[in-house]
Amino acid sequence: MSSTTTPSVRPRIAVFGSVNMDLVAYVDSAPGRGETVTGTRFSQVPGGKGANQAVAAARAGADTAFLGAVGEDAFGTQLRTNLVECGIEVSGLRTLGGASGTAHIVVEADGANSIIVVPGANGEVTGLREGDQALIEGSAVLLLQLELPMDGVAAAARAGRAAGVPTVLTPAPARDLPGELLEHVDLLVPNQHEAARLTGESDPRTALAALLRTVPEVIVTLGADGSLYGARGGEPVHVPARKTRPVDTTAAGDTFCGAFAVARAEGRPPEECLRFAAAAAAISVQRHGAAPSMPERAEVEELLARD
């Protein structure tokens, strides 16, 4: 399949993950401990690693179902509405008592960011509920992250494996991964820092090889240096990043994962999937915000067509 060919049938992606309201402050340079700085602007936009990946997948060309939780507050209403407006199925989005999740983000002038996540309702998602299994079973790919409790993530991974649905895990925020989770993961997508933490190996290729002893496929994302893909029994494949001038890298990883999942569900070979995902991520980092920065499929195809 050509990188610029839109399939006649849209694949279905399920995302089990977090949804937050992102409270973003833009500064020339982030404050140090005990320091106060003046910001240049502020924005309030929907986010959360799970919701971000769902939006990225929907815009990249998938019918997307989101499974997670919001609170009974105003943020919860806004977050649900945003997902619906993005064309995402929300029958798996539960509403729980209390507050929705929030992320407090500082973005520096060079696009670098630091984030504090307050889980809110996300922290109550410790397993599947009625209907979730059916949403997972009807999907071509299941996307997972680690902003929900580990018990919930592991339950979703087991459901994916039981249904024969390839499961892709982004191990962020970085933490130790239990064997009961990894045994149900088909593809692990850490960035280079997460890969180093998981393996104790600072070299991405060495870390990749170590991770392949626990999961069948791995992508280590390398920021401006692109991505490194490996599968058991095969040689690593490096795909460089596209040259850009980033203004906000907040959503780069989630955009990459969502777009990769769509290309994967369409049956493309790994290197083509990586190039599709890299193009989507390259567009996102040139815009502010998380979900608002994510490109539509036509934009990705237009960028790829220039190659």
mmCIF file of C-alpha atoms in Angstrom:
data_model
loop_
_atom_site.group_PDB
_atom_site.id
_atom_site.type_symbol
_atom_site.label_atom_id
_atom_site.label_comp_id
_atom_site.label_asym_id
_atom_site.label_seq_id
_atom_site.Cartn_x
_atom_site.Cartn_y
_atom_site.Cartn_z
ATOM 1 C CA MET A 1 0.000 0.000 0.000
ATOM 2 C CA SER A 2 1.347 3.423 -0.881
ATOM 3 C CA SER A 3 2.092 5.875 1.920
ATOM 4 C CA THR A 4 -0.365 8.279 0.333
ATOM 5 C CA THR A 5 -3.211 5.854 -0.338
ATOM 6 C CA THR A 6 -6.351 6.144 1.777
ATOM 7 C CA PRO A 7 -7.947 2.703 2.320
ATOM 8 C CA SER A 8 -11.564 2.158 1.329
ATOM 9 C CA VAL A 9 -12.397 0.710 4.774
ATOM 10 C CA ARG A 10 -11.352 2.561 7.936
ATOM 11 C CA PRO A 11 -9.669 0.335 10.530
ATOM 12 C CA ARG A 12 -11.005 0.286 14.093
ATOM 13 C CA ILE A 13 -8.747 1.256 17.010
ATOM 14 C CA ALA A 14 -9.584 0.886 20.710
ATOM 15 C CA VAL A 15 -7.807 3.072 23.258
ATOM 16 C CA PHE A 16 -7.932 2.226 26.972
ATOM 17 C CA GLY A 17 -6.387 5.152 28.793
ATOM 18 C CA SER A 18 -6.424 8.492 30.530
ATOM 19 C CA VAL A 19 -8.236 11.697 29.678
ATOM 20 C CA ASN A 20 -7.216 14.973 31.341
ATOM 21 C CA MET A 21 -7.751 18.660 31.023
ATOM 22 C CA ASP A 22 -4.350 20.147 30.161
ATOM 23 C CA LEU A 23 -3.561 23.453 31.869
ATOM 24 C CA VAL A 24 -0.629 24.789 29.868
ATOM 25 C CA ALA A 25 1.666 27.694 30.761
ATOM 26 C CA TYR A 26 4.131 28.930 28.136
ATOM 27 C CA VAL A 27 7.403 30.457 29.371
ATOM 28 C CA ASP A 28 10.759 31.471 27.960
ATOM 29 C CA SER A 29 12.478 29.189 30.469
ATOM 30 C CA ALA A 30 10.960 26.896 33.109
ATOM 31 C CA PRO A 31 11.374 28.008 36.739
ATOM 32 C CA GLY A 32 13.910 26.361 38.988
ATOM 33 C CA ARG A 33 13.114 25.245 42.515
ATOM 34 C CA GLY A 34 11.775 28.178 44.538
ATOM 35 C CA GLU A 35 11.757 30.455 41.479
ATOM 36 C CA THR A 36 8.851 32.422 40.012
ATOM 37 C CA VAL A 37 8.828 33.381 36.340
ATOM 38 C CA THR A 38 6.394 35.280 34.144
ATOM 39 C CA GLY A 39 4.638 33.262 31.479
ATOM 40 C CA THR A 40 3.965 34.405 27.944
ATOM 41 C CA ARG A 41 0.493 32.832 27.632
ATOM 42 C CA PHE A 42 -1.861 30.184 29.043
ATOM 43 C CA SER A 43 -4.210 27.665 27.465
ATOM 44 C CA GLN A 44 -6.706 25.078 28.676
ATOM 45 C CA VAL A 45 -7.075 22.168 26.256
ATOM 46 C CA PRO A 46 -8.239 18.524 26.429
ATOM 47 C CA GLY A 47 -5.435 15.986 26.811
ATOM 48 C CA GLY A 48 -4.311 12.848 28.623
ATOM 49 C CA LYS A 49 -2.131 10.243 26.953
ATOM 50 C CA GLY A 50 -5.059 7.949 26.216
ATOM 51 C CA ALA A 51 -7.341 10.627 24.808
ATOM 52 C CA ASN A 52 -4.453 12.111 22.843
ATOM 53 C CA GLN A 53 -3.723 8.778 21.182
ATOM 54 C CA ALA A 54 -7.423 8.352 20.424
ATOM 55 C CA VAL A 55 -7.617 11.757 18.744
ATOM 56 C CA ALA A 56 -4.416 11.068 16.806
ATOM 57 C CA ALA A 57 -5.788 7.733 15.573
ATOM 58 C CA ALA A 58 -9.151 9.238 14.607
ATOM 59 C CA ARG A 59 -7.545 12.047 12.655
ATOM 60 C CA ALA A 60 -5.128 9.641 10.998
ATOM 61 C CA GLY A 61 -8.026 7.664 9.555
ATOM 62 C CA ALA A 62 -9.404 5.165 12.097
ATOM 63 C CA ASP A 63 -12.805 4.590 13.632
ATOM 64 C CA THR A 64 -11.755 4.989 17.250
ATOM 65 C CA ALA A 65 -13.365 3.899 20.525
ATOM 66 C CA PHE A 66 -12.175 5.360 23.823
ATOM 67 C CA LEU A 67 -12.380 3.531 27.161
ATOM 68 C CA GLY A 68 -11.668 5.486 30.344
ATOM 69 C CA ALA A 69 -13.240 7.822 32.911
ATOM 70 C CA VAL A 70 -14.035 11.450 33.637
ATOM 71 C CA GLY A 71 -15.353 13.104 36.786
ATOM 72 C CA GLU A 72 -18.663 14.797 37.452
ATOM 73 C CA ASP A 73 -17.110 18.261 37.184
ATOM 74 C CA ALA A 74 -17.188 20.804 34.349
ATOM 75 C CA PHE A 75 -13.917 19.437 32.973
ATOM 76 C CA GLY A 76 -15.545 16.018 32.597
ATOM 77 C CA THR A 77 -18.350 17.464 30.474
ATOM 78 C CA GLN A 78 -15.864 19.341 28.315
ATOM 79 C CA LEU A 79 -13.617 16.307 27.886
ATOM 80 C CA ARG A 80 -16.480 14.054 26.819
ATOM 81 C CA THR A 81 -17.780 16.671 24.385
ATOM 82 C CA ASN A 82 -14.352 17.095 22.843
ATOM 83 C CA LEU A 83 -13.985 13.367 22.169
ATOM 84 C CA VAL A 84 -17.418 13.246 20.557
ATOM 85 C CA GLU A 85 -16.602 16.260 18.395
ATOM 86 C CA CYS A 86 -13.431 14.459 17.260
ATOM 87 C CA GLY A 87 -15.592 11.588 16.013
ATOM 88 C CA ILE A 88 -14.587 9.171 18.777
ATOM 89 C CA GLU A 89 -16.993 6.596 20.205
ATOM 90 C CA VAL A 90 -17.411 7.205 23.938
ATOM 91 C CA SER A 91 -19.711 4.379 25.057
ATOM 92 C CA GLY A 92 -16.691 3.107 27.039
ATOM 93 C CA LEU A 93 -16.129 6.467 28.794
ATOM 94 C CA ARG A 94 -17.549 6.182 32.312
ATOM 95 C CA THR A 95 -18.449 9.150 34.553
ATOM 96 C CA LEU A 96 -17.354 8.818 38.193
ATOM 97 C CA GLY A 97 -17.911 10.951 41.265
ATOM 98 C CA GLY A 98 -15.302 13.600 41.991
ATOM 99 C CA ALA A 99 -12.849 15.455 39.776
ATOM 100 C CA SER A 100 -11.574 14.694 36.308
ATOM 101 C CA GLY A 101 -7.874 14.254 35.679
ATOM 102 C CA THR A 102 -5.719 17.315 35.060
ATOM 103 C CA ALA A 103 -2.226 17.848 33.664
ATOM 104 C CA HIS A 104 -0.235 20.933 34.569
ATOM 105 C CA ILE A 105 2.232 21.611 31.764
ATOM 106 C CA VAL A 106 5.069 24.098 31.375
ATOM 107 C CA VAL A 107 6.256 24.631 27.787
ATOM 108 C CA GLU A 108 9.549 26.455 27.187
ATOM 109 C CA ALA A 109 10.391 28.638 24.201
ATOM 110 C CA ASP A 110 12.325 25.803 22.489
ATOM 111 C CA GLY A 111 9.309 23.461 22.738
ATOM 112 C CA ALA A 112 10.595 21.386 25.670
ATOM 113 C CA ASN A 113 8.020 20.623 28.342
ATOM 114 C CA SER A 114 7.557 19.345 31.892
ATOM 115 C CA ILE A 115 4.289 17.901 33.177
ATOM 116 C CA ILE A 116 2.565 17.174 36.502
ATOM 117 C CA VAL A 117 -0.442 14.836 36.192
ATOM 118 C CA VAL A 118 -3.191 14.726 38.845
ATOM 119 C CA PRO A 119 -5.126 11.522 38.010
ATOM 120 C CA GLY A 120 -8.604 12.343 39.337
ATOM 121 C CA ALA A 121 -11.153 9.908 37.833
ATOM 122 C CA ASN A 122 -8.387 8.163 35.889
ATOM 123 C CA GLY A 123 -7.084 6.778 39.156
ATOM 124 C CA GLU A 124 -10.319 4.847 39.710
ATOM 125 C CA VAL A 125 -10.120 2.781 36.506
ATOM 126 C CA THR A 126 -8.823 -0.458 38.007
ATOM 127 C CA GLY A 127 -10.453 -2.894 35.569
ATOM 128 C CA LEU A 128 -12.894 -3.383 32.730
ATOM 129 C CA ARG A 129 -16.635 -2.881 33.018
ATOM 130 C CA GLU A 130 -19.544 -4.326 31.055
ATOM 131 C CA GLY A 131 -19.214 -3.515 27.366
ATOM 132 C CA ASP A 132 -15.472 -2.827 27.396
ATOM 133 C CA GLN A 133 -14.572 -6.336 26.269
ATOM 134 C CA ALA A 134 -16.814 -6.014 23.205
ATOM 135 C CA LEU A 135 -15.206 -2.706 22.227
ATOM 136 C CA ILE A 136 -11.757 -4.296 22.426
ATOM 137 C CA GLU A 137 -12.802 -7.454 20.564
ATOM 138 C CA GLY A 138 -14.080 -5.440 17.614
ATOM 139 C CA SER A 139 -10.792 -3.597 17.086
ATOM 140 C CA ALA A 140 -7.746 -4.124 14.891
ATOM 141 C CA VAL A 141 -5.344 -2.623 17.459
ATOM 142 C CA LEU A 142 -5.584 -1.829 21.192
ATOM 143 C CA LEU A 143 -3.575 1.132 22.512
ATOM 144 C CA LEU A 144 -2.530 1.292 26.189
ATOM 145 C CA GLN A 145 -0.486 3.708 28.334
ATOM 146 C CA LEU A 146 0.343 3.958 32.047
ATOM 147 C CA GLU A 147 -1.689 6.937 33.293
ATOM 148 C CA LEU A 148 -4.323 4.516 34.605
ATOM 149 C CA PRO A 149 -3.799 2.091 37.526
ATOM 150 C CA MET A 150 -1.668 -0.888 36.570
ATOM 151 C CA ASP A 151 -4.467 -3.340 37.411
ATOM 152 C CA GLY A 152 -6.707 -1.679 34.831
ATOM 153 C CA VAL A 153 -4.018 -1.623 32.164
ATOM 154 C CA ALA A 154 -3.225 -5.296 32.770
ATOM 155 C CA ALA A 155 -6.921 -6.228 32.548
ATOM 156 C CA ALA A 156 -7.220 -4.481 29.187
ATOM 157 C CA ALA A 157 -4.061 -6.180 27.913
ATOM 158 C CA ARG A 158 -5.439 -9.588 28.924
ATOM 159 C CA ALA A 159 -8.677 -8.792 27.102
ATOM 160 C CA GLY A 160 -6.752 -7.841 23.987
ATOM 161 C CA ARG A 161 -4.737 -11.047 24.030
ATOM 162 C CA ALA A 162 -7.849 -13.164 24.649
ATOM 163 C CA ALA A 163 -9.520 -11.542 21.634
ATOM 164 C CA GLY A 164 -6.455 -11.852 19.408
ATOM 165 C CA VAL A 165 -6.183 -8.049 19.134
ATOM 166 C CA PRO A 166 -2.591 -6.746 18.828
ATOM 167 C CA THR A 167 -1.820 -4.654 21.910
ATOM 168 C CA VAL A 168 0.508 -1.643 21.800
ATOM 169 C CA LEU A 169 1.770 -0.246 25.114
ATOM 170 C CA THR A 170 3.384 3.145 25.650
ATOM 171 C CA PRO A 171 5.195 2.707 29.012
ATOM 172 C CA ALA A 172 4.687 6.287 30.192
ATOM 173 C CA PRO A 173 4.890 7.605 32.793
ATOM 174 C CA ALA A 174 7.905 5.328 33.203
ATOM 175 C CA ARG A 175 7.659 2.659 35.898
ATOM 176 C CA ASP A 176 8.544 -0.977 36.395
ATOM 177 C CA LEU A 177 6.388 -3.249 34.239
ATOM 178 C CA PRO A 178 5.028 -6.460 35.805
ATOM 179 C CA GLY A 179 5.441 -9.678 33.886
ATOM 180 C CA GLU A 180 1.680 -10.269 33.900
ATOM 181 C CA LEU A 181 1.320 -7.131 31.775
ATOM 182 C CA LEU A 182 4.264 -7.690 29.442
ATOM 183 C CA GLU A 183 3.192 -11.231 28.594
ATOM 184 C CA HIS A 184 0.066 -9.770 26.958
ATOM 185 C CA VAL A 185 1.797 -6.919 25.075
ATOM 186 C CA ASP A 186 2.638 -7.349 21.393
ATOM 187 C CA LEU A 187 4.446 -4.055 20.770
ATOM 188 C CA LEU A 188 6.167 -1.800 23.316
ATOM 189 C CA VAL A 189 6.799 1.871 22.409
ATOM 190 C CA PRO A 190 9.065 3.601 24.959
ATOM 191 C CA ASN A 191 11.050 6.736 24.281
ATOM 192 C CA GLN A 192 14.793 6.456 24.734
ATOM 193 C CA HIS A 193 14.645 7.593 28.381
ATOM 194 C CA GLU A 194 11.906 5.108 29.251
ATOM 195 C CA ALA A 195 13.810 2.345 27.450
ATOM 196 C CA ALA A 196 16.910 3.160 29.498
ATOM 197 C CA ARG A 197 14.948 3.073 32.735
ATOM 198 C CA LEU A 198 13.317 -0.248 31.867
ATOM 199 C CA THR A 199 16.577 -1.951 30.908
ATOM 200 C CA GLY A 200 19.412 -0.050 32.582
ATOM 201 C CA GLU A 201 20.953 0.376 29.119
ATOM 202 C CA SER A 202 21.643 3.920 27.910
ATOM 203 C CA ASP A 203 22.320 2.922 24.296
ATOM 204 C CA PRO A 204 18.970 2.657 22.438
ATOM 205 C CA ARG A 205 20.056 -0.332 20.343
ATOM 206 C CA THR A 206 21.207 -2.244 23.401
ATOM 207 C CA ALA A 207 17.990 -1.312 25.209
ATOM 208 C CA LEU A 208 15.967 -2.440 22.182
ATOM 209 C CA ALA A 209 17.654 -5.842 22.213
ATOM 210 C CA ALA A 210 16.991 -6.219 25.941
ATOM 211 C CA LEU A 211 13.306 -5.331 25.582
ATOM 212 C CA LEU A 212 12.875 -7.825 22.743
ATOM 213 C CA ARG A 213 13.592 -10.565 25.242
ATOM 214 C CA THR A 214 10.287 -9.703 26.943
ATOM 215 C CA VAL A 215 7.976 -8.583 24.085
ATOM 216 C CA PRO A 216 7.808 -9.575 20.387
ATOM 217 C CA GLU A 217 8.227 -6.066 18.916
ATOM 218 C CA VAL A 218 9.649 -2.763 20.168
ATOM 219 C CA ILE A 219 9.859 0.804 18.892
ATOM 220 C CA VAL A 220 12.216 3.147 20.741
ATOM 221 C CA THR A 221 11.396 6.737 19.853
ATOM 222 C CA LEU A 222 14.445 8.991 19.741
ATOM 223 C CA GLY A 223 13.020 12.503 19.495
ATOM 224 C CA ALA A 224 14.857 14.505 16.854
ATOM 225 C CA ASP A 225 16.815 11.353 15.910
ATOM 226 C CA GLY A 226 13.705 9.473 14.742
ATOM 227 C CA SER A 227 12.745 5.972 15.836
ATOM 228 C CA LEU A 228 14.256 2.509 16.081
ATOM 229 C CA TYR A 229 12.143 -0.588 15.401
ATOM 230 C CA GLY A 230 12.981 -4.171 16.189
ATOM 231 C CA ALA A 231 11.252 -7.558 16.074
ATOM 232 C CA ARG A 232 12.536 -10.844 17.415
ATOM 233 C CA GLY A 233 14.735 -12.544 14.873
ATOM 234 C CA GLY A 234 15.117 -9.472 12.675
ATOM 235 C CA GLU A 235 17.547 -6.599 12.224
ATOM 236 C CA PRO A 236 16.717 -3.199 13.780
ATOM 237 C CA VAL A 237 15.275 -0.561 11.433
ATOM 238 C CA HIS A 238 16.060 3.121 11.997
ATOM 239 C CA VAL A 239 13.772 5.759 10.504
ATOM 240 C CA PRO A 240 14.993 9.358 10.891
ATOM 241 C CA ALA A 241 12.739 12.131 12.108
ATOM 242 C CA ARG A 242 11.600 14.771 9.659
ATOM 243 C CA LYS A 243 13.363 18.127 9.952
ATOM 244 C CA THR A 244 11.196 20.631 11.825
ATOM 245 C CA ARG A 245 11.369 23.645 14.100
ATOM 246 C CA PRO A 246 9.347 22.530 17.131
ATOM 247 C CA VAL A 247 7.208 24.990 19.055
ATOM 248 C CA ASP A 248 5.581 22.439 21.404
ATOM 249 C CA THR A 249 6.554 18.769 21.704
ATOM 250 C CA THR A 250 3.830 17.881 24.252
ATOM 251 C CA ALA A 251 1.854 15.620 21.919
ATOM 252 C CA ALA A 252 4.638 14.256 19.717
ATOM 253 C CA GLY A 253 4.787 10.787 21.249
ATOM 254 C CA ASP A 254 1.035 10.296 21.412
ATOM 255 C CA THR A 255 0.595 11.529 17.843
ATOM 256 C CA PHE A 256 3.280 9.071 16.737
ATOM 257 C CA CYS A 257 1.590 6.133 18.507
ATOM 258 C CA GLY A 258 -1.897 6.935 17.267
ATOM 259 C CA ALA A 259 -0.776 7.354 13.670
ATOM 260 C CA PHE A 260 1.423 4.240 13.838
ATOM 261 C CA ALA A 261 -1.521 2.167 15.090
ATOM 262 C CA VAL A 262 -3.631 3.258 12.118
ATOM 263 C CA ALA A 263 -0.931 2.408 9.584
ATOM 264 C CA ARG A 264 -0.363 -0.913 11.358
ATOM 265 C CA ALA A 265 -4.079 -1.726 11.272
ATOM 266 C CA GLU A 266 -4.068 -1.007 7.534
ATOM 267 C CA GLY A 267 -1.497 -3.757 7.040
ATOM 268 C CA ARG A 268 1.486 -1.617 6.107
ATOM 269 C CA PRO A 269 5.038 -2.928 6.653
ATOM 270 C CA PRO A 270 6.839 -1.621 9.774
ATOM 271 C CA GLU A 271 9.101 0.889 8.027
ATOM 272 C CA GLU A 272 6.165 2.450 6.189
ATOM 273 C CA CYS A 273 4.217 2.623 9.455
ATOM 274 C CA LEU A 274 7.144 4.421 11.075
ATOM 275 C CA ARG A 275 7.367 6.961 8.264
ATOM 276 C CA PHE A 276 3.627 7.643 8.428
ATOM 277 C CA ALA A 277 3.851 8.129 12.202
ATOM 278 C CA ALA A 278 6.939 10.338 11.903
ATOM 279 C CA ALA A 279 5.160 12.602 9.430
ATOM 280 C CA ALA A 280 2.176 12.991 11.760
ATOM 281 C CA ALA A 281 4.452 13.764 14.721
ATOM 282 C CA ALA A 282 6.441 16.286 12.673
ATOM 283 C CA ILE A 283 3.280 18.239 11.945
ATOM 284 C CA SER A 284 2.129 18.141 15.580
ATOM 285 C CA VAL A 285 5.305 19.645 17.050
ATOM 286 C CA GLN A 286 4.923 22.723 14.863
ATOM 287 C CA ARG A 287 1.653 23.616 16.631
ATOM 288 C CA HIS A 288 0.717 24.450 20.211
ATOM 289 C CA GLY A 289 -1.291 22.153 22.459
ATOM 290 C CA ALA A 290 -1.903 18.421 22.599
ATOM 291 C CA ALA A 291 -5.037 17.330 20.745
ATOM 292 C CA PRO A 292 -5.309 20.638 18.822
ATOM 293 C CA SER A 293 -1.869 20.036 17.291
ATOM 294 C CA MET A 294 -2.667 16.622 15.808
ATOM 295 C CA PRO A 295 -2.966 16.494 12.010
ATOM 296 C CA GLU A 296 -5.762 15.203 9.832
ATOM 297 C CA ARG A 297 -4.880 12.311 7.527
ATOM 298 C CA ALA A 298 -4.898 14.533 4.434
ATOM 299 C CA GLU A 299 -2.150 16.663 5.971
ATOM 300 C CA VAL A 300 0.003 13.611 6.646
ATOM 301 C CA GLU A 301 -0.523 12.299 3.126
ATOM 302 C CA GLU A 302 0.349 15.701 1.660
ATOM 303 C CA LEU A 303 3.611 15.796 3.612
ATOM 304 C CA LEU A 304 4.515 12.240 2.587
ATOM 305 C CA ALA A 305 3.731 13.017 -1.042
ATOM 306 C CA ARG A 306 6.567 15.554 -1.073
ATOM 307 C CA ASP A 307 9.171 12.803 -0.512
#
